[in-house]
GROMACS .gro file of C-alpha atoms in nm:
model
  497
    1MET     CA    1   5.974  -8.788 -18.703
    2SER     CA    2   5.772  -8.550 -18.923
    3GLY     CA    3   5.747  -8.196 -18.853
    4TYR     CA    4   5.420  -8.135 -18.890
    5VAL     CA    5   5.199  -7.941 -18.610
    6LEU     CA    6   4.829  -7.947 -18.594
    7ALA     CA    7   4.683  -7.629 -18.392
    8ILE     CA    8   4.328  -7.614 -18.299
    9ASP     CA    9   4.198  -7.316 -18.297
   10GLN     CA   10   3.876  -7.295 -18.136
   11GLY     CA   11   3.790  -6.947 -18.136
   12THR     CA   12   3.407  -6.781 -18.044
   13THR     CA   13   3.275  -6.707 -18.385
   14SER     CA   14   3.438  -7.036 -18.530
   15THR     CA   15   3.669  -7.337 -18.470
   16ARG     CA   16   3.999  -7.374 -18.692
   17ALA     CA   17   4.306  -7.639 -18.761
   18ILE     CA   18   4.572  -7.540 -18.862
   19ILE     CA   19   4.842  -7.761 -18.996
   20PHE     CA   20   5.188  -7.581 -19.069
   21ASP     CA   21   5.530  -7.813 -19.159
   22GLY     CA   22   5.857  -7.793 -19.066
   23ASP     CA   23   5.958  -7.462 -19.125
   24MET     CA   24   5.664  -7.319 -18.937
   25LYS     CA   25   5.437  -7.236 -19.292
   26ILE     CA   26   5.114  -7.282 -19.351
   27ALA     CA   27   5.035  -7.679 -19.515
   28GLY     CA   28   4.662  -7.639 -19.485
   29ALA     CA   29   4.394  -7.513 -19.318
   30GLY     CA   30   4.000  -7.578 -19.255
   31GLN     CA   31   3.729  -7.320 -19.086
   32LYS     CA   32   3.388  -7.346 -18.961
   33GLU     CA   33   3.174  -7.104 -18.781
   34PHE     CA   34   2.868  -7.230 -18.544
   35THR     CA   35   2.638  -7.061 -18.332
   36GLN     CA   36   2.605  -6.812 -18.201
   37ILE     CA   37   2.276  -6.861 -17.889
   38TYR     CA   38   2.137  -6.551 -17.750
   39PRO     CA   39   1.879  -6.632 -17.494
   40ARG     CA   40   1.824  -6.326 -17.328
   41SER     CA   41   1.942  -6.008 -17.314
   42GLY     CA   42   2.322  -5.968 -17.242
   43TRP     CA   43   2.349  -6.411 -17.247
   44VAL     CA   44   2.559  -6.550 -17.503
   45GLU     CA   45   2.586  -6.922 -17.500
   46HIS     CA   46   2.733  -7.243 -17.737
   47ASP     CA   47   2.640  -7.567 -17.826
   48PRO     CA   48   2.953  -7.768 -17.687
   49GLU     CA   49   2.852  -8.053 -17.949
   50GLU     CA   50   2.880  -7.826 -18.214
   51ILE     CA   51   3.241  -7.698 -18.152
   52TRP     CA   52   3.305  -8.094 -18.095
   53ASP     CA   53   3.186  -8.120 -18.483
   54SER     CA   54   3.307  -7.875 -18.581
   55VAL     CA   55   3.679  -7.906 -18.441
   56VAL     CA   56   3.676  -8.320 -18.587
   57SER     CA   57   3.543  -8.133 -18.929
   58THR     CA   58   3.819  -7.867 -18.980
   59ILE     CA   59   4.126  -8.104 -18.847
   60LYS     CA   60   3.980  -8.312 -19.157
   61MET     CA   61   3.977  -8.025 -19.394
   62ALA     CA   62   4.345  -7.927 -19.295
   63LEU     CA   63   4.468  -8.248 -19.320
   64ARG     CA   64   4.275  -8.266 -19.705
   65GLU     CA   65   4.465  -7.940 -19.779
   66ALA     CA   66   4.755  -7.974 -19.640
   67LYS     CA   67   4.778  -8.336 -19.853
   68ILE     CA   68   4.912  -8.566 -19.568
   69LYS     CA   69   4.759  -8.827 -19.323
   70ALA     CA   70   4.695  -8.772 -18.937
   71LYS     CA   71   4.981  -8.994 -18.908
   72ASP     CA   72   5.215  -8.727 -19.050
   73ILE     CA   73   5.168  -8.519 -18.734
   74ALA     CA   74   5.441  -8.505 -18.504
   75ALA     CA   75   5.199  -8.303 -18.242
   76LEU     CA   76   4.883  -8.113 -18.143
   77GLY     CA   77   4.847  -7.768 -17.989
   78ILE     CA   78   4.530  -7.631 -17.850
   79THR     CA   79   4.451  -7.273 -17.818
   80ASN     CA   80   4.152  -7.175 -17.716
   81GLN     CA   81   3.872  -6.874 -17.659
   82ARG     CA   82   3.907  -6.814 -17.241
   83GLU     CA   83   3.676  -6.802 -16.975
   84THR     CA   84   3.360  -6.985 -17.166
   85VAL     CA   85   3.242  -7.319 -16.892
   86VAL     CA   86   3.173  -7.593 -16.980
   87VAL     CA   87   3.029  -7.869 -16.737
   88TRP     CA   88   2.941  -8.195 -16.836
   89GLU     CA   89   2.881  -8.618 -16.686
   90ARG     CA   90   3.236  -8.796 -16.617
   91GLU     CA   91   3.048  -9.072 -16.702
   92THR     CA   92   2.894  -9.008 -17.053
   93GLY     CA   93   3.093  -8.666 -17.125
   94LYS     CA   94   2.737  -8.527 -17.203
   95PRO     CA   95   2.724  -8.176 -17.141
   96ILE     CA   96   2.478  -8.065 -16.857
   97GLN     CA   97   2.350  -7.774 -17.040
   98ASN     CA   98   2.497  -7.510 -17.353
   99ALA     CA   99   2.850  -7.342 -17.238
  100ILE     CA  100   2.807  -7.003 -17.090
  101VAL     CA  101   3.094  -6.774 -17.337
  102TRP     CA  102   3.299  -6.531 -17.207
  103GLN     CA  103   3.096  -6.219 -17.307
  104ASP     CA  104   2.823  -6.338 -17.129
  105ARG     CA  105   2.691  -6.119 -16.850
  106ARG     CA  106   2.441  -6.264 -16.661
  107THR     CA  107   2.602  -6.321 -16.343
  108ALA     CA  108   2.696  -5.912 -16.322
  109THR     CA  109   2.462  -5.927 -16.040
  110TYR     CA  110   2.637  -6.205 -15.850
  111CYS     CA  111   2.935  -6.051 -15.905
  112ASP     CA  112   2.781  -5.695 -15.782
  113ASN     CA  113   2.686  -5.867 -15.437
  114LEU     CA  114   3.046  -6.050 -15.380
  115LYS     CA  115   3.143  -5.686 -15.407
  116ARG     CA  116   2.954  -5.577 -15.137
  117GLN     CA  117   3.061  -5.844 -14.902
  118GLY     CA  118   3.371  -5.731 -15.001
  119LEU     CA  119   3.552  -5.996 -15.164
  120GLU     CA  120   3.714  -5.796 -15.432
  121LYS     CA  121   4.018  -5.787 -15.284
  122THR     CA  122   4.028  -6.117 -15.205
  123PHE     CA  123   3.987  -6.212 -15.584
  124THR     CA  124   4.231  -6.017 -15.707
  125LYS     CA  125   4.491  -6.065 -15.509
  126LYS     CA  126   4.477  -6.410 -15.520
  127THR     CA  127   4.393  -6.442 -15.916
  128GLY     CA  128   4.584  -6.081 -16.077
  129LEU     CA  129   4.166  -6.048 -16.177
  130ILE     CA  130   3.873  -5.854 -16.055
  131LEU     CA  131   3.514  -5.955 -16.026
  132ASP     CA  132   3.287  -5.936 -16.319
  133PRO     CA  133   3.058  -6.206 -16.535
  134TYR     CA  134   3.419  -6.224 -16.800
  135PHE     CA  135   3.547  -6.453 -16.627
  136SER     CA  136   3.477  -6.859 -16.592
  137GLY     CA  137   3.398  -6.876 -16.197
  138THR     CA  138   3.075  -6.713 -16.119
  139LYS     CA  139   2.945  -6.851 -16.448
  140LEU     CA  140   3.015  -7.205 -16.299
  141SER     CA  141   2.857  -7.082 -15.937
  142TRP     CA  142   2.535  -6.983 -16.147
  143MET     CA  143   2.545  -7.325 -16.352
  144LEU     CA  144   2.535  -7.531 -16.055
  145ALA     CA  145   2.273  -7.309 -15.904
  146ASN     CA  146   2.058  -7.327 -16.146
  147VAL     CA  147   2.083  -7.682 -16.403
  148LYS     CA  148   1.852  -7.917 -16.178
  149GLY     CA  149   2.055  -8.148 -15.955
  150ALA     CA  150   2.392  -8.013 -16.031
  151ARG     CA  151   2.561  -7.949 -15.684
  152ALA     CA  152   2.475  -8.217 -15.616
  153ARG     CA  153   2.597  -8.435 -15.895
  154ALA     CA  154   2.922  -8.196 -15.874
  155ALA     CA  155   2.938  -8.238 -15.492
  156ARG     CA  156   2.943  -8.617 -15.606
  157GLY     CA  157   3.204  -8.600 -15.815
  158ASP     CA  158   3.020  -8.697 -16.118
  159LEU     CA  159   3.036  -8.341 -16.310
  160CYS     CA  160   3.371  -8.194 -16.468
  161PHE     CA  161   3.446  -7.820 -16.484
  162GLY     CA  162   3.666  -7.699 -16.826
  163THR     CA  163   3.722  -7.437 -17.013
  164ILE     CA  164   3.681  -7.539 -17.403
  165ASP     CA  165   4.064  -7.675 -17.396
  166THR     CA  166   4.007  -7.928 -17.152
  167PHE     CA  167   3.635  -8.002 -17.231
  168LEU     CA  168   3.824  -8.074 -17.667
  169ILE     CA  169   4.157  -8.278 -17.486
  170TRP     CA  170   3.884  -8.485 -17.260
  171ARG     CA  171   3.690  -8.541 -17.594
  172LEU     CA  172   4.005  -8.636 -17.787
  173THR     CA  173   4.151  -8.846 -17.507
  174GLY     CA  174   3.859  -9.045 -17.522
  175GLY     CA  175   3.746  -8.917 -17.132
  176LYS     CA  176   4.135  -9.014 -17.035
  177SER     CA  177   4.238  -8.680 -16.971
  178PHE     CA  178   4.088  -8.447 -16.769
  179VAL     CA  179   4.325  -8.159 -16.770
  180THR     CA  180   4.411  -7.776 -16.803
  181ASP     CA  181   4.685  -7.592 -16.874
  182ALA     CA  182   4.821  -7.261 -16.603
  183THR     CA  183   4.727  -6.969 -16.829
  184ASN     CA  184   4.355  -7.128 -16.889
  185ALA     CA  185   4.327  -7.146 -16.527
  186SER     CA  186   4.435  -6.839 -16.409
  187ARG     CA  187   4.117  -6.707 -16.577
  188THR     CA  188   3.837  -6.877 -16.383
  189LEU     CA  189   3.877  -6.670 -16.062
  190MET     CA  190   3.981  -6.977 -15.859
  191TYR     CA  191   4.311  -7.022 -15.918
  192ASN     CA  192   4.576  -6.823 -15.725
  193ILE     CA  193   4.881  -6.709 -15.992
  194ALA     CA  194   5.140  -6.701 -15.721
  195GLU     CA  195   5.130  -7.022 -15.585
  196ASN     CA  196   5.033  -7.221 -15.901
  197ARG     CA  197   4.733  -7.417 -15.713
  198TRP     CA  198   4.310  -7.392 -15.747
  199ASP     CA  199   4.270  -7.171 -15.423
  200GLU     CA  200   4.003  -7.334 -15.099
  201GLU     CA  201   3.869  -7.067 -15.007
  202LEU     CA  202   3.771  -6.889 -15.360
  203LEU     CA  203   3.588  -7.201 -15.364
  204GLU     CA  204   3.393  -7.175 -15.075
  205ILE     CA  205   3.369  -6.882 -15.170
  206LEU     CA  206   3.219  -6.973 -15.557
  207ARG     CA  207   3.047  -7.282 -15.395
  208VAL     CA  208   3.271  -7.503 -15.633
  209PRO     CA  209   3.371  -7.861 -15.576
  210ALA     CA  210   3.712  -7.925 -15.603
  211ALA     CA  211   3.639  -8.267 -15.731
  212MET     CA  212   3.509  -8.143 -16.074
  213LEU     CA  213   3.836  -7.924 -16.177
  214PRO     CA  214   4.126  -8.064 -16.374
  215GLU     CA  215   4.435  -8.112 -16.328
  216VAL     CA  216   4.671  -7.790 -16.404
  217LYS     CA  217   5.012  -7.812 -16.621
  218ASP     CA  218   5.316  -7.601 -16.827
  219CYS     CA  219   5.135  -7.444 -17.137
  220ALA     CA  220   5.417  -7.709 -17.297
  221ALA     CA  221   5.350  -8.083 -17.159
  222ASP     CA  222   5.216  -8.404 -17.205
  223PHE     CA  223   4.836  -8.380 -17.222
  224GLY     CA  224   4.707  -8.743 -17.369
  225VAL     CA  225   4.690  -8.892 -17.720
  226THR     CA  226   4.410  -8.850 -17.949
  227ASP     CA  227   4.155  -9.212 -17.940
  228PRO     CA  228   4.227  -9.376 -18.276
  229SER     CA  229   3.888  -9.418 -18.329
  230ILE     CA  230   3.903  -9.066 -18.420
  231PHE     CA  231   4.171  -9.048 -18.695
  232GLY     CA  232   4.262  -9.339 -18.724
  233VAL     CA  233   4.621  -9.239 -18.490
  234ALA     CA  234   4.714  -9.164 -18.184
  235ILE     CA  235   4.835  -8.752 -18.196
  236PRO     CA  236   5.047  -8.655 -17.878
  237ILE     CA  237   4.884  -8.345 -17.739
  238LEU     CA  238   5.209  -8.116 -17.611
  239GLY     CA  239   5.091  -7.758 -17.647
  240VAL     CA  240   4.762  -7.564 -17.428
  241ALA     CA  241   4.741  -7.198 -17.416
  242GLY     CA  242   4.461  -6.965 -17.371
  243ASP     CA  243   4.426  -6.774 -17.678
  244GLN     CA  244   4.551  -6.438 -17.615
  245GLN     CA  245   4.842  -6.612 -17.405
  246ALA     CA  246   4.923  -6.851 -17.759
  247ALA     CA  247   4.921  -6.491 -17.963
  248THR     CA  248   5.178  -6.380 -17.735
  249ILE     CA  249   5.408  -6.658 -17.788
  250GLY     CA  250   5.347  -6.685 -18.160
  251GLN     CA  251   5.385  -6.243 -18.152
  252ALA     CA  252   5.734  -6.431 -17.945
  253CYS     CA  253   5.710  -6.192 -17.704
  254PHE     CA  254   5.915  -6.355 -17.444
  255GLU     CA  255   6.109  -6.019 -17.244
  256PRO     CA  256   5.954  -5.881 -16.996
  257GLY     CA  257   5.841  -5.504 -17.196
  258MET     CA  258   5.734  -5.658 -17.515
  259LEU     CA  259   5.351  -5.582 -17.606
  260LYS     CA  260   5.119  -5.733 -17.820
  261SER     CA  261   4.748  -5.688 -17.913
  262THR     CA  262   4.525  -5.954 -18.064
  263TYR     CA  263   4.267  -5.800 -18.311
  264GLY     CA  264   3.989  -6.115 -18.285
  265THR     CA  265   3.600  -6.094 -18.160
  266GLY     CA  266   3.741  -5.918 -17.902
  267CYS     CA  267   4.037  -5.724 -17.876
  268PHE     CA  268   4.342  -5.820 -17.599
  269ALA     CA  269   4.621  -5.662 -17.530
  270LEU     CA  270   4.927  -5.822 -17.308
  271LEU     CA  271   5.226  -5.675 -17.195
  272ASN     CA  272   5.520  -5.932 -17.103
  273THR     CA  273   5.659  -5.839 -16.707
  274GLY     CA  274   5.830  -6.116 -16.681
  275ALA     CA  275   5.887  -6.325 -16.349
  276ASP     CA  276   5.693  -5.994 -16.155
  277ILE     CA  277   5.335  -6.010 -16.096
  278VAL     CA  278   5.235  -5.634 -16.167
  279ARG     CA  279   4.943  -5.533 -15.949
  280SER     CA  280   4.744  -5.266 -16.156
  281LYS     CA  281   4.648  -4.969 -16.006
  282ASN     CA  282   4.472  -4.881 -16.333
  283ARG     CA  283   4.189  -5.137 -16.382
  284LEU     CA  284   4.404  -5.387 -16.562
  285LEU     CA  285   4.413  -5.798 -16.482
  286THR     CA  286   4.746  -6.002 -16.369
  287THR     CA  287   4.721  -6.317 -16.549
  288ILE     CA  288   4.966  -6.575 -16.631
  289ALA     CA  289   5.120  -6.523 -16.998
  290TYR     CA  290   5.255  -6.872 -17.005
  291ARG     CA  291   5.414  -7.092 -16.732
  292LEU     CA  292   5.690  -7.340 -16.868
  293ASN     CA  293   5.912  -7.572 -16.756
  294GLY     CA  294   5.765  -7.516 -16.440
  295GLU     CA  295   5.886  -7.150 -16.458
  296THR     CA  296   5.547  -6.863 -16.471
  297THR     CA  297   5.616  -6.575 -16.695
  298TYR     CA  298   5.334  -6.303 -16.618
  299ALA     CA  299   5.186  -5.969 -16.781
  300LEU     CA  300   4.946  -5.762 -16.729
  301GLU     CA  301   4.653  -5.754 -16.943
  302GLY     CA  302   4.393  -5.531 -17.089
  303SER     CA  303   4.078  -5.685 -17.210
  304ILE     CA  304   3.789  -5.514 -17.485
  305PHE     CA  305   3.456  -5.714 -17.584
  306ILE     CA  306   3.394  -5.579 -17.876
  307ALA     CA  307   3.607  -5.519 -18.160
  308GLY     CA  308   3.591  -5.793 -18.458
  309ALA     CA  309   3.237  -5.826 -18.305
  310ALA     CA  310   3.151  -5.472 -18.422
  311VAL     CA  311   3.219  -5.546 -18.777
  312GLN     CA  312   2.997  -5.847 -18.767
  313TRP     CA  313   2.731  -5.610 -18.646
  314LEU     CA  314   2.781  -5.414 -18.925
  315ARG     CA  315   2.767  -5.695 -19.174
  316ASP     CA  316   2.489  -5.916 -18.991
  317GLY     CA  317   2.293  -5.698 -18.821
  318LEU     CA  318   2.279  -5.392 -19.026
  319GLY     CA  319   2.366  -5.491 -19.368
  320ILE     CA  320   2.582  -5.212 -19.462
  321ILE     CA  321   2.855  -5.436 -19.579
  322ASP     CA  322   2.884  -5.769 -19.733
  323THR     CA  323   3.172  -5.872 -19.615
  324ALA     CA  324   3.407  -5.752 -19.314
  325ALA     CA  325   3.713  -5.689 -19.531
  326LYS     CA  326   3.544  -5.375 -19.702
  327THR     CA  327   3.491  -5.232 -19.356
  328GLY     CA  328   3.834  -5.044 -19.421
  329GLU     CA  329   3.749  -4.949 -19.763
  330LEU     CA  330   3.433  -4.821 -19.616
  331ALA     CA  331   3.565  -4.604 -19.380
  332GLU     CA  332   3.838  -4.449 -19.587
  333LEU     CA  333   3.553  -4.317 -19.783
  334ALA     CA  334   3.410  -4.113 -19.460
  335ASP     CA  335   3.382  -3.761 -19.427
  336PRO     CA  336   3.675  -3.625 -19.272
  337THR     CA  337   3.400  -3.292 -19.135
  338GLN     CA  338   3.215  -3.564 -18.917
  339GLU     CA  339   3.310  -3.688 -18.547
  340VAL     CA  340   3.094  -3.992 -18.525
  341TYR     CA  341   3.182  -4.262 -18.214
  342LEU     CA  342   3.086  -4.585 -18.184
  343VAL     CA  343   3.099  -4.688 -17.788
  344PRO     CA  344   3.093  -5.063 -17.862
  345ALA     CA  345   2.930  -5.183 -17.510
  346PHE     CA  346   2.696  -5.439 -17.674
  347THR     CA  347   2.810  -5.666 -17.448
  348GLY     CA  348   2.916  -5.427 -17.121
  349LEU     CA  349   3.224  -5.254 -17.098
  350GLY     CA  350   3.606  -5.426 -17.026
  351ALA     CA  351   3.912  -5.279 -16.922
  352PRO     CA  352   3.987  -5.050 -16.776
  353HIS     CA  353   3.645  -4.930 -16.733
  354TRP     CA  354   3.474  -5.201 -16.676
  355ASP     CA  355   3.075  -5.165 -16.667
  356PRO     CA  356   2.883  -5.452 -16.686
  357LYS     CA  357   2.578  -5.269 -16.709
  358ALA     CA  358   2.688  -5.007 -17.000
  359ARG     CA  359   2.531  -5.072 -17.322
  360GLY     CA  360   2.639  -4.947 -17.708
  361ALA     CA  361   2.580  -4.589 -17.796
  362ILE     CA  362   2.643  -4.407 -18.094
  363PHE     CA  363   2.703  -4.040 -18.131
  364GLY     CA  364   2.778  -3.773 -18.357
  365LEU     CA  365   2.539  -3.863 -18.596
  366THR     CA  366   2.380  -3.571 -18.866
  367ARG     CA  367   2.145  -3.598 -19.184
  368ASN     CA  368   2.436  -3.668 -19.376
  369THR     CA  369   2.613  -3.954 -19.211
  370GLY     CA  370   2.602  -4.268 -19.352
  371PRO     CA  371   2.746  -4.645 -19.404
  372ALA     CA  372   3.104  -4.506 -19.450
  373GLU     CA  373   3.097  -4.284 -19.127
  374PHE     CA  374   2.940  -4.625 -18.962
  375ALA     CA  375   3.226  -4.804 -19.095
  376ARG     CA  376   3.480  -4.548 -18.972
  377ALA     CA  377   3.366  -4.537 -18.608
  378VAL     CA  378   3.347  -4.893 -18.576
  379LEU     CA  379   3.690  -4.913 -18.655
  380GLU     CA  380   3.837  -4.657 -18.470
  381ALA     CA  381   3.651  -4.729 -18.118
  382VAL     CA  382   3.900  -5.019 -18.125
  383CYS     CA  383   4.160  -4.777 -18.161
  384TYR     CA  384   4.040  -4.540 -17.907
  385GLN     CA  385   4.022  -4.844 -17.702
  386THR     CA  386   4.355  -5.018 -17.750
  387ARG     CA  387   4.458  -4.612 -17.652
  388ASP     CA  388   4.266  -4.653 -17.333
  389LEU     CA  389   4.472  -4.958 -17.221
  390LEU     CA  390   4.790  -4.883 -17.393
  391GLU     CA  391   4.774  -4.496 -17.114
  392ALA     CA  392   4.684  -4.762 -16.833
  393MET     CA  393   4.969  -4.991 -16.958
  394GLN     CA  394   5.229  -4.753 -16.925
  395LYS     CA  395   5.073  -4.589 -16.598
  396ASP     CA  396   5.179  -4.959 -16.412
  397TRP     CA  397   5.465  -5.064 -16.603
  398ARG     CA  398   5.816  -4.954 -16.561
  399ASN     CA  399   5.852  -4.891 -16.951
  400GLY     CA  400   5.767  -4.565 -17.044
  401LYS     CA  401   5.608  -4.468 -17.427
  402GLU     CA  402   5.842  -4.382 -17.602
  403ASP     CA  403   5.963  -4.769 -17.618
  404THR     CA  404   5.696  -4.880 -17.717
  405VAL     CA  405   5.584  -5.107 -17.989
  406LEU     CA  406   5.309  -5.275 -18.095
  407ARG     CA  407   5.295  -5.629 -18.247
  408VAL     CA  408   4.947  -5.644 -18.411
  409ASP     CA  409   4.744  -5.989 -18.542
  410GLY     CA  410   4.397  -6.132 -18.570
  411GLY     CA  411   4.219  -6.106 -18.862
  412MET     CA  412   4.150  -5.705 -18.832
  413VAL     CA  413   4.502  -5.665 -18.913
  414ALA     CA  414   4.500  -5.748 -19.262
  415SER     CA  415   4.343  -5.368 -19.334
  416ASP     CA  416   4.585  -5.079 -19.408
  417TRP     CA  417   4.321  -4.846 -19.303
  418THR     CA  418   4.311  -4.987 -18.964
  419MET     CA  419   4.611  -5.067 -18.829
  420GLN     CA  420   4.770  -4.653 -19.005
  421ARG     CA  421   4.469  -4.565 -18.750
  422LEU     CA  422   4.587  -4.720 -18.466
  423SER     CA  423   4.925  -4.610 -18.530
  424ASP     CA  424   4.803  -4.213 -18.514
  425LEU     CA  425   4.591  -4.282 -18.239
  426LEU     CA  426   4.839  -4.458 -18.041
  427GLU     CA  427   5.193  -4.252 -18.134
  428ALA     CA  428   5.291  -4.524 -18.193
  429PRO     CA  429   5.466  -4.780 -18.393
  430VAL     CA  430   5.257  -5.062 -18.464
  431ASP     CA  431   5.419  -5.456 -18.609
  432ARG     CA  432   5.238  -5.614 -18.786
  433PRO     CA  433   5.393  -6.017 -18.841
  434ALA     CA  434   5.468  -6.201 -19.173
  435ILE     CA  435   5.165  -6.460 -19.034
  436LEU     CA  436   4.884  -6.315 -18.925
  437GLU     CA  437   4.758  -6.650 -18.754
  438THR     CA  438   4.991  -6.575 -18.423
  439THR     CA  439   4.772  -6.754 -18.217
  440ALA     CA  440   4.805  -7.076 -18.385
  441LEU     CA  441   5.081  -7.060 -18.458
  442GLY     CA  442   5.180  -6.979 -18.056
  443ALA     CA  443   4.967  -7.319 -17.983
  444ALA     CA  444   5.151  -7.489 -18.254
  445TRP     CA  445   5.495  -7.398 -18.138
  446LEU     CA  446   5.420  -7.510 -17.763
  447ALA     CA  447   5.339  -7.859 -17.859
  448GLY     CA  448   5.624  -7.890 -18.183
  449SER     CA  449   5.941  -7.781 -17.950
  450ARG     CA  450   5.753  -7.966 -17.676
  451ALA     CA  451   5.822  -8.252 -17.952
  452GLY     CA  452   6.147  -8.240 -18.072
  453VAL     CA  453   6.088  -8.075 -18.405
  454TRP     CA  454   6.030  -7.725 -18.386
  455PRO     CA  455   6.305  -7.462 -18.235
  456ASP     CA  456   6.360  -7.345 -17.897
  457ARG     CA  457   6.267  -7.047 -17.758
  458LYS     CA  458   6.523  -6.844 -17.869
  459GLY     CA  459   6.508  -7.012 -18.248
  460PHE     CA  460   6.144  -6.934 -18.278
  461SER     CA  461   6.143  -6.524 -18.137
  462ALA     CA  462   6.480  -6.545 -18.448
  463LYS     CA  463   6.251  -6.656 -18.692
  464TRP     CA  464   5.944  -6.444 -18.644
  465LYS     CA  465   5.914  -6.175 -18.903
  466ARG     CA  466   5.763  -5.909 -18.965
  467ASP     CA  467   5.535  -5.831 -19.286
  468ARG     CA  468   5.484  -5.356 -19.197
  469ARG     CA  469   5.549  -5.121 -19.006
  470PHE     CA  470   5.323  -4.889 -18.955
  471GLU     CA  471   5.431  -4.510 -18.784
  472PRO     CA  472   5.216  -4.244 -18.657
  473ASP     CA  473   5.076  -3.967 -18.897
  474MET     CA  474   4.884  -3.750 -18.771
  475ASP     CA  475   4.878  -3.424 -18.616
  476ASP     CA  476   4.927  -3.315 -18.241
  477LYS     CA  477   4.556  -3.123 -18.288
  478THR     CA  478   4.351  -3.390 -18.493
  479ARG     CA  479   4.453  -3.646 -18.247
  480ALA     CA  480   4.385  -3.476 -17.950
  481ALA     CA  481   4.073  -3.331 -18.083
  482LYS     CA  482   3.973  -3.693 -18.162
  483LEU     CA  483   4.044  -3.883 -17.820
  484LYS     CA  484   3.851  -3.573 -17.626
  485GLY     CA  485   3.537  -3.644 -17.824
  486TRP     CA  486   3.618  -4.066 -17.718
  487ARG     CA  487   3.666  -3.951 -17.371
  488SER     CA  488   3.340  -3.762 -17.347
  489ALA     CA  489   3.159  -4.044 -17.559
  490VAL     CA  490   3.231  -4.345 -17.315
  491LYS     CA  491   3.190  -4.087 -17.017
  492ARG     CA  492   2.794  -4.037 -17.139
  493THR     CA  493   2.787  -4.461 -17.197
  494LEU     CA  494   2.883  -4.579 -16.857
  495SER     CA  495   2.603  -4.689 -16.645
  496GLU     CA  496   2.659  -4.474 -16.367
  497ALA     CA  497   2.782  -4.118 -16.535
   0.00000   0.00000   0.00000
């Protein structure tokens, strides 16, 4: 059997399809951006049909670049933007409205109402999550309440709910497979992570009919096969994981205490805690890292909503840069005597603050502040937020910071300047892998190992290679001053400050 494995990496701003060969090297790839829809302030939507079209077209791009046929693909893996909600008709597969994206804040008041009823502890105990608009459950509840006839149709079993992975699998299999994996299920506010099942009490609170929920499988499992009408052959779908869990797998973070952080649209740090469900006392999330062979591995997660999205803002909103790659070069030119802080709360603040009503702010502007200082503030904001997450994790987890080595991935880590500043502000080594496409690689490994054409966990870990390690090189006084300024800026940005 061929060792080629196809990974669909369906992200927040673009879709990528990547074909890896038997040596786990990239043989071909395709990428396509799609429309970001903002109906109101704080609302973010995607057109599911546009996402579906982008998946099909990027797979065809990747096949052309790899110079292979679909029949050469041994297995397909899917990784996806998590928490984004799609509801579609069981009969036709047609979405009933646009997808509500994980960044969307429209259910903030609903979350507050649930908190006032004293229900947050119930949700946190069962799901490891907090009551925040970020997660899927309240988005789904909003959709059932606000799309005409949706609740009655859902109760009759006429509608299907899914995160993006479920929607894509449904479409890829011609409606034959209605499934998800444990990592995506664990982000919905409806899944009991200790008992690995949809939770009836939570469904009742959110008024969600169980009939519209997919079957939950391990991350490496038989999810169905693609309909031959799409690519000419039936390709087995054998691996699925939410993007941050897929990156954790792609970074070979299989041992408790290993830590990775992904810098894409947002920034997400996951700490493997093994079989232990660690209840955070510092506003982190407890989540499923992966489930393999029926055994669940858990993680502590810190979620930052805006990372690369702030770089996009520099490019598209302010016109300061032509390409994202120029941000690091520009930041290097910034005046070191100016301390400009950007708190990128464009869609609220995530961990450890969890303030959906906060909005972005800039502090420290002078008449001499220009594009270089803005670029540095954007990149440093990502580093400061990662520091906040790391400090929270160190308080919750048994390992001290002296053991911390952060494995990083995502588009932003290509910038040496950013990674050096990250190491400086964390006071910890930062390891950049040889393969930066670790999210797609994680999904591919799930599928490839399940198909028997790629190595097992131990063999995969042995193949992980570091491109470069960044070591701290900032003096303590400078670091302390910068961190003090950041904390002051955050305090002034919080909605209840």
